[in-house]
Amino acid sequence: MPPLLKDIKDQFAPENPFFKHAQIASFIAKSGGKTVGRITAIHNEAHIDFSREKAGFFGFFDCVDEISAALPLIEKARQWLKQKGMVVLRGPMNFSSNEEWGSLIEGFDESPMIMMPYNFPYYKDLFENCGLTKAKDLFAYIIDIPDKLPEKTYRVASIAEKHGVKVRPLNIKAFDEEMATFKSIYNSAWGKNWGFIPMTDEEIDHMAEKLKPIIIPDLTLIAECDGEAAGFMMLLPDFNFALKKLNGRLFPFGIFKALWYSRRIKDLRILLLGVKEKYRRRGVDAFMFIEGLKTIKKLGYKRAEFSWILEDNYPVQKIIGMAGGRLYKKYRIYEIEI
C-alpha cells in the first residue's frame, strides 16, 4: 500500500524535530538507467546518548530482488555510518523505533494496519544474502472482538481496581495537557524496552499534531492511581483501509474517497499500551486493555491488531492470549557489523 506522499515529504522536511539530534544520508541504486533500489542511513545521537551503543540504522529500504542492487546499498549505509564512528548497522526503521520499523517475514496475506510496514516476501532472503542477521523479532497479534472476555481476564484487572486504579478517556478539549500527561508516562513505561529511542518533547508534540485529527478520545485511555498518571493506551482505527484506495495522493479528489471509505472501517490497531514502572504488577495494563476492548465492541469494530510486541515481552503476550489474541504477523530487525 503506497504511503501518502505528503507524509513522506513531511517526514524528510528539515523542520522535522528528529533532525535536531539526527543526520541522514540517502542513496539510490541504478541499473541500465533505471532506479532499482534505495536506502537511507540514519545517525541518531539520541539513541547513542541513551543506550551508549554505537549503532547506526537504515530505513526507507526498497529494492528489486537482486543481490547486485541490494548489497551496494547496504555497503553505502555501512560506509557512511563508519565515518560517524558506528560499529553496527541495524534496521529497517523509518526513522526510529517510534515510527515504522521491522521487515515483515510472516503474514503477507493481510494488508498492513495503520503505521505498520509492509514489504516484498523476498526481502528476508535479500537481507540474509547481504550478510545481515536477526537482531530481534516483533510480533503482531489479531483479536476478534469477543462478546464477552474470559473470566480470568477480569480477575487480573480486578487487582488494579483494588489498588485504586481508575481509567478515563482522553480529554480532547485539553489536548496539550493530556500530551503533557503522556510525556510523564512515556520514558518510564517504555524506557527499558529493547530498541527504545527516547523522543524529545518537540518530537512528541510533532507526532501528536499529526495524529490528533484521527484520534478518537474514547479509544485513548489514561490510567490514574492516587491522582497520578500511571498508564496510557492508544487505539487508532485502521485508516489504511481508506488510504490504500488513494494511491498515495490525498488531493485533489482523494480526500473524498478517504472520507467515504473511512466510514466502513471495522479494524483498528492497539498502538500503545504502557505503564509506569512503579505501577507494574498491579494489573493496570490488563485493566486498560479490558476497558479498551469494551469500547471497541460498543463502537462496532470487529477486530483489533495489537502491535508491535517484542518477541520476549511475555507479560503482554499473556494478556493478549487471555483475550483470545493470536499471533498473525512477524517482523524482523536485522543487523550487521560495520
Rosetta silent file (secondary structure, phi, psi, omega in degrees, C-alpha in Angstrom):
SEQUENCE: MPPLLKDIKDQFAPENPFFKHAQIASFIAKSGGKTVGRITAIHNEAHIDFSREKAGFFGFFDCVDEISAALPLIEKARQWLKQKGMVVLRGPMNFSSNEEWGSLIEGFDESPMIMMPYNFPYYKDLFENCGLTKAKDLFAYIIDIPDKLPEKTYRVASIAEKHGVKVRPLNIKAFDEEMATFKSIYNSAWGKNWGFIPMTDEEIDHMAEKLKPIIIPDLTLIAECDGEAAGFMMLLPDFNFALKKLNGRLFPFGIFKALWYSRRIKDLRILLLGVKEKYRRRGVDAFMFIEGLKTIKKLGYKRAEFSWILEDNYPVQKIIGMAGGRLYKKYRIYEIEI
SCORE:     score description
SCORE:     0.000 S_00000001
   1 L     0.000  123.582 -177.280    0.000    0.000    0.000 S_00000001
   2 L   -70.364  136.165  175.944    1.582    3.315   -1.037 S_00000001
   3 L   -71.538  161.071  174.504    2.104    5.849    1.775 S_00000001
   4 L   -66.753  129.669 -178.568    0.704    9.342    1.420 S_00000001
   5 H   -60.743  -34.152  178.871    3.274   11.416   -0.445 S_00000001
   6 H   -61.841  -40.583  179.942    2.563   14.338    1.883 S_00000001
   7 H   -63.984  -40.586  178.647    3.525   12.238    4.914 S_00000001
   8 H   -64.428  -44.272  178.962    6.840   11.240    3.310 S_00000001
   9 H   -62.009  -42.432  178.709    7.626   14.859    2.433 S_00000001
  10 H   -63.621  -38.271 -178.100    6.784   15.985    5.973 S_00000001
  11 H   -65.550  -37.485 -178.714    8.968   13.251    7.446 S_00000001
  12 H   -90.951   -1.288 -179.004   12.001   14.323    5.412 S_00000001
  13 L   -66.847  141.086  179.757   11.366   18.053    5.841 S_00000001
  14 L   -57.232  -23.995 -178.584   14.161   19.938    7.662 S_00000001
  15 L   -74.227  -12.573  178.003   11.544   21.188   10.150 S_00000001
  16 L   -59.408  120.956 -176.912   11.045   17.652   11.491 S_00000001
  17 H   -61.574  -15.827  175.481   12.359   17.884   15.094 S_00000001
  18 H   -56.250  -34.715 -175.140   14.001   14.470   14.639 S_00000001
  19 H   -76.619   -1.244  174.232   16.758   16.230   12.696 S_00000001
  20 H   -75.784  -17.685  178.702   17.763   18.274   15.738 S_00000001
  21 L  -133.058   15.690 -177.445   19.564   15.175   17.039 S_00000001
  22 E  -146.758  152.492  174.624   19.999   13.056   13.907 S_00000001
  23 E  -127.398  151.126  179.215   21.579   13.119   10.474 S_00000001
  24 E  -133.640  159.338  171.774   20.704   11.030    7.436 S_00000001
  25 E  -141.284  126.662 -177.584   22.167   10.155    4.053 S_00000001
  26 E  -108.252  142.442 -177.935   20.042    8.662    1.278 S_00000001
  27 E  -133.543  149.295  173.794   21.319    6.568   -1.625 S_00000001
  28 E  -125.430  150.953  175.991   19.761    5.066   -4.741 S_00000001
  29 E  -109.937  137.536  179.489   20.933    2.171   -6.901 S_00000001
  30 E  -126.231  149.105  176.311   20.595    2.284  -10.686 S_00000001
  31 E  -145.422  124.599 -179.632   20.956   -0.326  -13.401 S_00000001
  32 L    60.155   31.661  179.553   20.608    0.341  -17.099 S_00000001
  33 L    82.035   -0.141 -179.839   19.424    3.851  -16.385 S_00000001
  34 E  -110.593  142.650  175.356   16.605    2.628  -14.123 S_00000001
  35 E   -73.649  126.205 -176.702   16.342    3.046  -10.358 S_00000001
  36 E  -119.558   -2.024  179.368   16.417   -0.417   -8.763 S_00000001
  37 E  -175.495  165.323  178.050   16.779    0.383   -5.065 S_00000001
  38 E  -152.848  159.702  176.295   17.078    2.956   -2.307 S_00000001
  39 E  -160.720  150.709  173.553   18.216    3.216    1.307 S_00000001
  40 E  -123.706  123.965  174.442   18.593    5.885    3.990 S_00000001
  41 E   -88.665  140.754 -171.805   21.389    5.675    6.565 S_00000001
  42 E  -129.758  123.690  175.332   20.500    7.177    9.950 S_00000001
  43 E  -111.573  105.423 -173.239   22.814    8.522   12.657 S_00000001
  44 E  -107.981  103.132 -177.462   20.671    9.124   15.736 S_00000001
  45 H   -66.804  -27.906  178.024   22.545   10.887   18.524 S_00000001
  46 H   -63.891  -38.900  177.524   19.585   10.456   20.893 S_00000001
  47 H   -65.841  -43.807 -178.207   19.959    6.678   20.642 S_00000001
  48 H   -63.653  -44.890 -179.436   23.711    6.848   21.244 S_00000001
  49 H   -63.822  -36.983 -175.867   23.336    9.132   24.266 S_00000001
  50 H   -79.496  -45.087 -172.052   20.614    6.945   25.781 S_00000001
  51 H   -95.163  -15.769 -174.319   21.942    3.449   25.075 S_00000001
  52 L    58.394   29.726 -179.643   25.703    4.142   24.985 S_00000001
  53 L  -116.054  130.678 -178.996   25.713    1.883   21.937 S_00000001
  54 L   -86.538   68.431 -179.406   27.450    2.885   18.717 S_00000001
  55 E  -110.388  132.919  170.646   24.647    1.684   16.484 S_00000001
  56 E  -107.995  168.264 -172.524   23.574    3.299   13.245 S_00000001
  57 E  -132.454  162.030  171.609   20.401    2.490   11.392 S_00000001
  58 E  -131.423  152.518  179.752   18.975    2.117    7.930 S_00000001
  59 E  -157.736 -174.902 -178.979   15.462    2.662    6.673 S_00000001
  60 E    49.660   36.926 -179.511   13.243    3.510    3.715 S_00000001
  61 E   -79.378  131.831  174.176   14.726    0.436    2.049 S_00000001
  62 E  -149.597  133.115 -172.568   13.186   -0.605   -1.237 S_00000001
  63 E  -159.793  148.983  171.656   14.874   -2.859   -3.763 S_00000001
  64 L   -70.455  167.003 -176.460   14.361   -5.275   -6.625 S_00000001
  65 L   -83.039   66.091  179.427   15.093   -8.932   -5.929 S_00000001
  66 L  -143.952  123.109  179.233   18.745   -8.770   -6.920 S_00000001
  67 H   -60.952  -29.625 -179.294   21.758   -9.030   -4.618 S_00000001
  68 H   -67.238  -19.443  175.733   23.684   -6.871   -7.095 S_00000001
  69 H   -95.320  -40.949 -175.074   21.340   -3.993   -6.239 S_00000001
  70 H   -71.909  -43.593 -174.410   20.841   -4.620   -2.502 S_00000001
  71 H   -61.194  -45.312  177.597   24.449   -5.226   -1.449 S_00000001
  72 H   -61.372  -32.868  177.726   25.842   -1.881   -2.695 S_00000001
  73 H   -65.965  -46.933  177.817   23.031   -0.074   -0.861 S_00000001
  74 H   -61.174  -41.869 -179.149   23.820   -1.829    2.421 S_00000001
  75 H   -65.130  -38.277  177.668   27.531   -1.157    1.901 S_00000001
  76 H   -62.120  -43.220  178.470   26.917    2.542    1.263 S_00000001
  77 H   -63.917  -42.164  178.728   24.983    2.808    4.524 S_00000001
  78 H   -61.906  -46.108 -178.203   27.745    0.950    6.389 S_00000001
  79 H   -62.365  -43.157 -178.676   30.481    3.168    4.967 S_00000001
  80 H   -64.561  -41.805 -179.459   28.639    6.375    5.800 S_00000001
  81 H   -74.009  -29.539  175.042   27.949    5.252    9.370 S_00000001
  82 H   -61.207  -38.214  177.180   31.509    4.005    9.809 S_00000001
  83 H   -64.588  -22.506  177.632   32.651    7.570    9.182 S_00000001
  84 L   -89.057    0.427  178.719   30.372    8.560   12.072 S_00000001
  85 L    88.505   11.531 -179.173   32.129    6.077   14.371 S_00000001
  86 L   -80.427  153.744 -177.891   29.369    3.461   14.431 S_00000001
  87 L  -118.519   -8.156  178.026   30.179   -0.239   14.828 S_00000001
  88 E  -144.098  143.788  175.577   26.851   -1.872   13.941 S_00000001
  89 E  -110.063  131.734 -174.791   24.148   -1.232   11.331 S_00000001
  90 E  -137.416  146.632  177.911   20.580   -2.106   12.320 S_00000001
  91 E   165.282 -170.478    4.609   17.188   -1.835   10.658 S_00000001
  92 L   -84.753  150.238  171.838   14.974   -1.264    8.860 S_00000001
  93 E  -151.810  142.408 -172.472   13.389    1.674   10.671 S_00000001
  94 E  -125.437   77.676    7.942   11.826    4.850    9.301 S_00000001
  95 L  -103.864  -14.962 -173.808   13.453    6.783   11.141 S_00000001
  96 L  -146.270 -179.644  179.244   13.368    5.171   14.601 S_00000001
  97 L   -69.325   -9.211  176.052   11.595    2.606   16.753 S_00000001
  98 L   -84.509   -2.578  179.225    8.992    5.301   17.486 S_00000001
  99 L  -126.247 -152.970  177.945    7.834    5.079   13.873 S_00000001
 100 E   -69.503  131.896  172.943    7.591    2.230   11.371 S_00000001
 101 E  -151.969  159.090 -178.268   10.271   -0.385   11.878 S_00000001
 102 L    96.137  152.986  176.843   10.953   -4.001   11.064 S_00000001
 103 E  -113.422  125.483 -178.340   10.722   -6.060    7.890 S_00000001
 104 E   -61.959  128.082  177.973    7.704   -8.334    7.518 S_00000001
 105 E  -120.455  -18.071  175.764    8.737  -12.010    7.463 S_00000001
 106 E  -144.535  140.321  176.840    5.390  -13.748    8.145 S_00000001
 107 L   101.584   39.894 -176.703    1.793  -12.720    7.444 S_00000001
 108 L   -79.117   -7.322 -174.058    1.867  -11.422    3.886 S_00000001
 109 L   -81.253   -8.680  178.609   -1.743  -12.399    3.195 S_00000001
 110 L  -122.768  146.706  179.911   -3.217   -9.365    5.002 S_00000001
 111 L   -65.784  153.181  177.681   -2.707   -5.651    4.373 S_00000001
 112 L   -71.392  144.544  174.595   -0.692   -3.647    6.917 S_00000001
 113 L   -84.639  174.033 -172.840   -2.622   -1.705    9.513 S_00000001
 114 L   -53.408  131.340  177.222   -2.069    1.965   10.201 S_00000001
 115 L    63.670   27.866  173.638    1.572    2.943   10.835 S_00000001
 116 L  -120.294  144.990 -175.800    2.841   -0.599   10.220 S_00000001
 117 L   -80.991  164.749  173.051    5.294   -1.535    7.434 S_00000001
 118 L  -146.128  149.880 -178.962    4.866   -3.894    4.517 S_00000001
 119 L  -156.902  171.836  178.224    7.428   -5.280    2.075 S_00000001
 120 L   -70.041  145.962  178.841    8.022   -7.965   -0.519 S_00000001
 121 L   -59.627  -27.214 -176.282    8.467  -11.534    0.830 S_00000001
 122 L   -73.709   -7.387 -179.186   11.881  -11.806   -0.846 S_00000001
 123 H   -60.126  -35.439 -178.820   13.387   -9.167    1.465 S_00000001
 124 H   -57.538  -51.735  178.974   14.195  -11.831    4.073 S_00000001
 125 H   -65.673  -36.907 -179.014   16.489  -13.741    1.709 S_00000001
 126 H   -62.650  -46.868  178.749   17.843  -10.500    0.288 S_00000001
 127 H   -62.986  -44.633 -178.366   18.895   -9.208    3.716 S_00000001
 128 H   -64.516  -38.300  178.411   20.394  -12.555    4.714 S_00000001
 129 H   -69.534  -19.204  175.233   22.341  -12.798    1.452 S_00000001
 130 L   -86.986    0.827  177.239   23.744   -9.345    2.207 S_00000001
 131 L    94.893    2.378  178.767   25.134  -10.710    5.488 S_00000001
 132 L   -79.808  146.873  179.284   22.534   -9.285    7.860 S_00000001
 133 E  -126.690  165.425 -179.049   21.343  -11.443   10.751 S_00000001
 134 E   -64.406  131.589  169.920   18.420  -11.340   13.152 S_00000001
 135 E  -102.159  -44.012 -179.813   18.663   -8.830   15.983 S_00000001
 136 E  -165.425  147.136  173.478   15.095   -9.112   17.285 S_00000001
 137 E  -104.077  146.028  176.443   11.633  -10.153   16.102 S_00000001
 138 E  -116.419  139.550 -176.552    8.496   -8.085   16.636 S_00000001
 139 E  -109.526  150.539  170.007    5.047   -9.678   16.813 S_00000001
 140 E  -125.347  129.523  179.600    1.601   -8.529   15.740 S_00000001
 141 E  -110.307  148.667  175.059   -1.478  -10.190   17.224 S_00000001
 142 E  -116.383  136.931 -179.174   -5.035  -10.080   15.912 S_00000001
 143 E  -122.937  118.834  170.497   -8.024  -10.203   18.237 S_00000001
 144 E   -79.688  118.199 -171.992  -11.534  -10.980   17.040 S_00000001
 145 L   -60.935  116.419 -176.615  -13.611   -8.878   19.411 S_00000001
 146 L   -82.252  160.017  174.542  -15.483  -11.379   21.623 S_00000001
 147 L   -65.638  -35.541  179.743  -18.978  -10.949   23.034 S_00000001
 148 L  -147.785  134.181  179.299  -17.507  -11.477   26.479 S_00000001
 149 L   -74.085  152.699  177.732  -13.924  -11.641   27.667 S_00000001
 150 L   -57.819  146.722 -176.221  -12.734  -14.728   29.592 S_00000001
 151 H   -58.645  -35.972 -177.587  -13.348  -14.558   33.335 S_00000001
 152 H   -64.957  -26.136  177.296   -9.632  -14.817   34.170 S_00000001
 153 H   -65.642  -41.729  179.028   -9.027  -11.547   32.311 S_00000001
 154 H   -67.312  -34.037  179.282  -11.398   -9.746   34.675 S_00000001
 155 H   -63.705  -41.471  177.961   -9.708  -11.327   37.684 S_00000001
 156 H   -63.815  -43.558 -178.824   -6.363   -9.866   36.627 S_00000001
 157 H   -66.737  -29.328 -178.623   -7.934   -6.443   36.067 S_00000001
 158 H   -64.313  -23.924  176.318   -9.636   -6.539   39.472 S_00000001
 159 H   -60.271  -41.762  179.716   -6.186   -6.315   41.055 S_00000001
 160 H   -63.457  -43.032 -179.727   -5.886   -2.813   39.602 S_00000001
 161 H   -62.272  -36.617  178.123   -9.270   -1.767   40.992 S_00000001
 162 H   -65.944  -26.834  177.539   -8.212   -2.944   44.450 S_00000001
 163 L   -88.255    9.176  176.940   -5.179   -0.665   44.157 S_00000001
 164 L    79.192   18.919 -179.206   -7.445    2.296   43.429 S_00000001
 165 E   -78.263  135.552  175.720   -6.652    2.479   39.712 S_00000001
 166 E  -124.321  146.864  179.634   -9.142    4.336   37.540 S_00000001
 167 E  -119.300  132.372 -179.993   -9.248    4.516   33.747 S_00000001
 168 E  -134.080  157.660  176.306  -10.618    7.506   31.850 S_00000001
 169 E   -78.334  161.298  176.234  -10.782    8.585   28.193 S_00000001
 170 L   -63.683  139.277  174.513   -8.615   11.333   26.738 S_00000001
 171 L   -94.019   97.757 -174.708   -9.996   14.865   27.110 S_00000001
 172 H   -65.345  -23.893  179.135   -9.578   16.202   23.585 S_00000001
 173 H   -73.446  -17.751  176.347  -10.539   19.721   24.743 S_00000001
 174 H  -118.616   49.726 -171.316   -7.442   19.725   26.943 S_00000001
 175 H   -59.159  -44.663 -178.606   -5.218   18.100   24.333 S_00000001
 176 H   -62.322  -41.302  178.919   -1.993   19.895   25.295 S_00000001
 177 H   -66.526  -37.773  178.947   -2.435   18.981   28.953 S_00000001
 178 H   -67.506  -35.821  176.917   -3.152   15.365   28.030 S_00000001
 179 H   -68.514  -31.661  174.408    0.006   15.232   25.927 S_00000001
 180 H   -64.241  -37.010  175.741    1.932   16.528   28.938 S_00000001
 181 H   -63.729  -44.158  178.271    0.493   13.559   30.840 S_00000001
 182 H   -59.673  -42.453  179.368    1.658   11.212   28.092 S_00000001
 183 H   -60.065  -36.100 -179.046    5.171   12.695   28.270 S_00000001
 184 H   -69.551  -21.679 -178.770    5.240   11.990   32.013 S_00000001
 185 H   -93.718  -34.599 -163.717    4.467    8.317   31.320 S_00000001
 186 H   -54.197  -59.179 -173.891    6.442    7.675   28.159 S_00000001
 187 H   -64.088  -38.625  179.736   10.062    7.263   29.252 S_00000001
 188 H   -69.556  -37.843 -175.576    9.214    5.267   32.369 S_00000001
 189 H   -74.006  -37.090 -173.546    6.766    2.986   30.555 S_00000001
 190 H  -114.785   -4.600 -170.282    8.887    2.171   27.516 S_00000001
 191 L   -60.218  -26.276 -177.950   12.420    3.135   28.566 S_00000001
 192 L   -99.268    4.517  176.918   13.648   -0.411   29.275 S_00000001
 193 L   -71.376  143.678  176.044   12.275   -1.956   26.086 S_00000001
 194 L   -59.867  134.778  177.280   14.818   -3.304   23.632 S_00000001
 195 L    81.793    1.715 -178.163   15.435   -0.786   20.871 S_00000001
 196 L   -61.659  134.133  174.377   13.853    2.100   22.762 S_00000001
 197 L  -126.608  116.307 -176.957   14.863    5.520   21.492 S_00000001
 198 L   -62.387  146.710  175.457   13.672    8.445   23.614 S_00000001
 199 L  -105.264  141.314  174.714   11.633   11.161   21.960 S_00000001
 200 L   -74.862  164.263  176.469   12.085   14.820   22.764 S_00000001
 201 H   -57.508  -38.662  179.025    9.093   16.903   23.806 S_00000001
 202 H   -62.669  -40.435  179.547    9.192   18.508   20.356 S_00000001
 203 H   -66.019  -41.193  178.300    9.034   15.109   18.652 S_00000001
 204 H   -63.508  -43.444  178.518    6.072   14.041   20.785 S_00000001
 205 H   -62.217  -40.476 -179.642    4.279   17.306   20.012 S_00000001
 206 H   -63.023  -45.506  179.561    5.039   16.865   16.308 S_00000001
 207 H   -68.616  -38.629 -179.356    3.648   13.323   16.262 S_00000001
 208 H   -62.122  -40.149  179.382    0.642   14.299   18.388 S_00000001
 209 H   -65.570  -34.063  177.768   -0.358   17.024   15.938 S_00000001
 210 H   -69.177  -37.172 -175.642   -0.212   14.510   13.080 S_00000001
 211 H   -85.503  -22.127 -173.570   -2.372   12.008   14.982 S_00000001
 212 H   -50.707  -42.733 -178.080   -4.835   14.479   16.523 S_00000001
 213 H   -64.449  -20.680 -177.040   -7.250   14.502   13.538 S_00000001
 214 H  -111.964    2.090  177.760   -7.718   10.724   13.715 S_00000001
 215 L   -73.643  132.931  172.426   -7.661   10.233   17.492 S_00000001
 216 L  -104.866  113.782 -173.733  -10.936    9.008   18.991 S_00000001
 217 H   -51.728  -40.368 -178.666  -10.983   10.172   22.649 S_00000001
 218 H   -68.181  -14.884  179.150  -12.877    7.096   23.892 S_00000001
 219 H  -104.429   10.712  174.837  -10.154    4.911   22.356 S_00000001
 220 E  -122.870  108.997 -168.764   -7.297    6.765   24.045 S_00000001
 221 E  -112.153  143.271  176.625   -7.193    5.798   27.707 S_00000001
 222 E  -122.750  126.096  176.227   -5.282    7.132   30.697 S_00000001
 223 E   -95.467  137.205 -179.532   -4.938    5.106   33.898 S_00000001
 224 E  -128.457  144.907  178.320   -4.576    7.013   37.166 S_00000001
 225 E  -139.361  123.824 -178.672   -3.641    5.874   40.654 S_00000001
 226 L    53.796   38.551  176.998   -3.753    8.123   43.719 S_00000001
 227 L    79.405    1.897 -179.449   -4.184   11.124   41.460 S_00000001
 228 E  -112.515  142.567  176.219   -1.088   10.347   39.395 S_00000001
 229 E   -64.633  128.819 -176.042   -0.964    9.195   35.778 S_00000001
 230 E  -115.812  -28.093 -176.944    0.028    5.522   35.778 S_00000001
 231 E  -159.681  165.671 -175.591   -0.510    4.261   32.230 S_00000001
 232 E  -143.861  138.612  177.910   -1.514    5.163   28.701 S_00000001
 233 E  -138.751  132.023  178.481   -3.270    3.269   25.921 S_00000001
 234 E  -128.293  129.625  175.048   -3.975    4.435   22.370 S_00000001
 235 E  -121.213  136.720 -179.663   -6.082    2.682   19.759 S_00000001
 236 E  -125.208  134.894  172.350   -6.469    4.007   16.217 S_00000001
 237 E   -57.699  147.978 -177.864   -8.959    2.989   13.524 S_00000001
 238 L   -79.196   80.709 -179.614   -7.198    1.339   10.599 S_00000001
 239 L   -67.500   -9.800  172.924   -7.305    4.287    8.216 S_00000001
 240 H   -58.946  -29.461  178.080   -5.072    2.296    5.870 S_00000001
 241 H   -56.999  -37.575  178.542   -8.323    0.682    4.740 S_00000001
 242 H   -85.007  -40.781 -173.243   -9.287    4.057    3.262 S_00000001
 243 H   -68.081  -28.651 -177.184   -5.847    5.319    2.289 S_00000001
 244 L   -68.250  -11.444  176.743   -4.947    2.306    0.151 S_00000001
 245 L   -83.776   -6.726 -169.456   -7.634    3.433   -2.299 S_00000001
 246 L  -100.663  -10.014 -178.772   -5.809    6.738   -2.926 S_00000001
 247 L    56.969   37.295  174.081   -2.504    5.578   -4.474 S_00000001
 248 L    84.640   -1.910 -175.188   -0.555    7.929   -2.213 S_00000001
 249 L  -123.339  120.642  179.798   -2.413   11.121   -3.165 S_00000001
 250 L   -86.748  -28.020 -177.468   -4.958   12.813   -0.913 S_00000001
 251 L  -117.066  153.561    3.382   -5.614   15.769   -3.219 S_00000001
 252 L   -86.580  -22.464 -172.871   -7.480   16.942   -5.186 S_00000001
 253 L  -110.895   -8.483 -176.557  -10.167   14.230   -5.010 S_00000001
 254 H   -62.579  -30.967 -177.618   -8.620   11.597   -2.758 S_00000001
 255 H   -61.796  -33.147  179.424   -9.907   13.237    0.402 S_00000001
 256 H   -71.692  -38.065  174.837  -13.500   12.479   -0.638 S_00000001
 257 H   -62.239  -43.924 -178.254  -12.628    8.835   -1.252 S_00000001
 258 H   -60.629  -44.381 -179.898  -10.908    8.686    2.140 S_00000001
 259 H   -63.790  -39.647 -179.032  -13.959   10.081    3.927 S_00000001
 260 H   -65.965  -46.958 -178.045  -16.261    7.634    2.133 S_00000001
 261 H   -72.941  -28.736 -176.925  -14.141    4.569    2.902 S_00000001
 262 H   -62.816  -26.712  178.999  -13.353    5.662    6.480 S_00000001
 263 L   -72.357   -9.622 -177.775  -16.987    5.074    7.437 S_00000001
 264 L  -106.993    9.020 -179.607  -16.516    1.409    6.566 S_00000001
 265 L   -69.962  127.774  179.463  -13.505    0.753    8.789 S_00000001
 266 L  -120.306   -6.199  179.276  -14.057   -2.287   11.016 S_00000001
 267 E  -112.831  156.253  171.882  -10.498   -2.922   12.219 S_00000001
 268 E  -145.640  170.222 -178.186   -8.250   -0.921   14.492 S_00000001
 269 E  -120.915  131.636  170.986   -4.774   -1.076   15.910 S_00000001
 270 E   -82.908  102.435 -170.084   -3.715   -1.002   19.548 S_00000001
 271 E   -84.980  -39.464 -176.030   -0.794    1.323   19.022 S_00000001
 272 E  -138.952  138.279  170.142    0.382    1.984   22.569 S_00000001
 273 E  -152.012  104.819 -176.727   -0.052    0.303   25.936 S_00000001
 274 E  -140.382  148.257 -179.125    2.418    1.318   28.616 S_00000001
 275 E  -130.822  135.820  175.819    2.534    1.529   32.402 S_00000001
 276 L   -54.914  145.106 -173.603    4.973    3.429   34.600 S_00000001
 277 H   -57.562  -39.573 -175.453    7.450    1.065   36.172 S_00000001
 278 H   -71.908  -12.014  179.146    6.357    1.745   39.752 S_00000001
 279 H  -105.853    9.740  179.663    2.754    0.780   38.920 S_00000001
 280 L   -76.447  163.851 -177.544    3.529   -2.523   37.252 S_00000001
 281 L    62.843   25.204  174.670    2.350   -5.869   38.606 S_00000001
 282 L  -119.007    8.525  178.796   -0.866   -4.183   39.761 S_00000001
 283 L    78.240   13.112 -177.288   -2.989   -5.214   36.788 S_00000001
 284 H   -63.692  -44.010 -178.637   -3.014   -1.697   35.309 S_00000001
 285 H   -64.131  -41.821  178.734   -2.219   -2.892   31.788 S_00000001
 286 H   -65.146  -38.460  179.491   -4.909   -5.588   31.916 S_00000001
 287 H   -62.150  -47.758  178.365   -7.427   -3.077   33.273 S_00000001
 288 H   -63.362  -40.708 -178.827   -6.782   -0.633   30.404 S_00000001
 289 H   -59.435  -46.301 -179.716   -6.826   -3.491   27.912 S_00000001
 290 H   -65.314  -44.903  179.151  -10.254   -4.663   29.059 S_00000001
 291 H   -61.664  -37.586  177.558  -11.693   -1.149   29.093 S_00000001
 292 H   -64.118  -44.486 -179.916  -10.334   -0.637   25.593 S_00000001
 293 H   -65.560  -34.497  176.187  -11.912   -3.845   24.290 S_00000001
 294 H   -61.046  -44.504 -179.182  -15.254   -2.877   25.843 S_00000001
 295 H   -67.405  -39.940  177.928  -15.190    0.422   23.954 S_00000001
 296 H   -56.029  -46.606 -178.672  -14.124   -1.281   20.729 S_00000001
 297 H   -64.765  -43.153 -178.483  -17.150   -3.563   20.924 S_00000001
 298 H   -61.866  -34.944 -178.015  -19.507   -0.685   21.776 S_00000001
 299 L   -84.913   -3.600  172.731  -18.304    1.305   18.743 S_00000001
 300 L    91.492   11.476  176.811  -18.874   -1.634   16.408 S_00000001
 301 L   -76.350  151.458 -174.765  -15.313   -2.617   15.482 S_00000001
 302 L  -104.041  -31.584 -176.413  -14.759   -6.284   14.670 S_00000001
 303 E  -140.833  152.094  175.265  -11.002   -6.826   15.036 S_00000001
 304 E  -132.534  131.055  172.452   -8.042   -5.258   16.794 S_00000001
 305 E   -95.990  131.414  176.058   -4.381   -5.659   15.947 S_00000001
 306 E  -107.163  109.075 -175.754   -2.005   -5.372   18.895 S_00000001
 307 E  -156.695  154.879   -9.354    1.371   -4.348   17.541 S_00000001
 308 E   -95.083  155.283 -179.467    4.165   -4.313   17.796 S_00000001
 309 E  -122.435  127.965  176.602    5.148   -6.631   20.667 S_00000001
 310 E   -59.519  143.026 -176.578    8.732   -7.676   21.350 S_00000001
 311 L   -59.954  -23.877 -179.345    9.182  -11.429   20.918 S_00000001
 312 L  -109.188   18.636  175.251   10.310  -11.740   24.552 S_00000001
 313 L   -89.769   74.927 -172.506    7.651   -9.483   26.120 S_00000001
 314 H   -68.067  -36.042  179.070    5.890  -12.419   27.732 S_00000001
 315 H   -59.344  -44.311  179.575    3.683  -10.494   30.234 S_00000001
 316 H   -69.470  -38.752  177.832    1.918   -8.555   27.463 S_00000001
 317 H   -60.287  -35.194  179.611    1.684  -11.668   25.289 S_00000001
 318 H   -65.705  -42.779  178.826   -0.053  -13.411   28.198 S_00000001
 319 H   -62.576  -43.806  179.656   -2.675  -10.660   28.478 S_00000001
 320 H   -62.075  -41.511  178.733   -3.308  -10.787   24.731 S_00000001
 321 H   -61.983  -37.826  178.261   -3.661  -14.566   24.911 S_00000001
 322 H   -60.349  -32.383 -178.481   -6.249  -14.258   27.685 S_00000001
 323 L   -88.611    4.706  177.640   -8.368  -12.128   25.347 S_00000001
 324 L    88.556   13.548  179.221   -8.122  -14.692   22.553 S_00000001
 325 L   -70.492  148.276  177.526   -5.466  -12.922   20.514 S_00000001
 326 E  -129.718  143.556  178.164   -3.410  -14.944   18.061 S_00000001
 327 E   -68.611  124.151 -178.480   -0.023  -14.258   16.542 S_00000001
 328 E  -132.451   -6.973  174.776   -0.548  -13.488   12.847 S_00000001
 329 E  -145.738  147.227  174.910    2.421  -11.414   11.696 S_00000001
 330 E  -129.801  139.016  176.795    6.137  -11.305   12.424 S_00000001
 331 E  -122.291  150.716 -177.616    8.595   -8.535   11.682 S_00000001
 332 E  -125.486  137.329  169.218   12.369   -8.735   11.933 S_00000001
 333 E   -99.576  127.780 -178.990   15.049   -6.223   12.846 S_00000001
 334 E  -106.231  160.824  175.313   18.354   -7.082   11.173 S_00000001
 335 E  -150.678  160.211  176.985   21.901   -6.068   11.985 S_00000001
 336 E  -154.342  142.851  177.711   25.429   -6.362   10.645 S_00000001
 337 E   -67.388  148.464  177.655   28.788   -5.273   11.976 S_00000001
 338 L   -98.375    0.000    0.000   30.337   -2.236   10.368 S_00000001
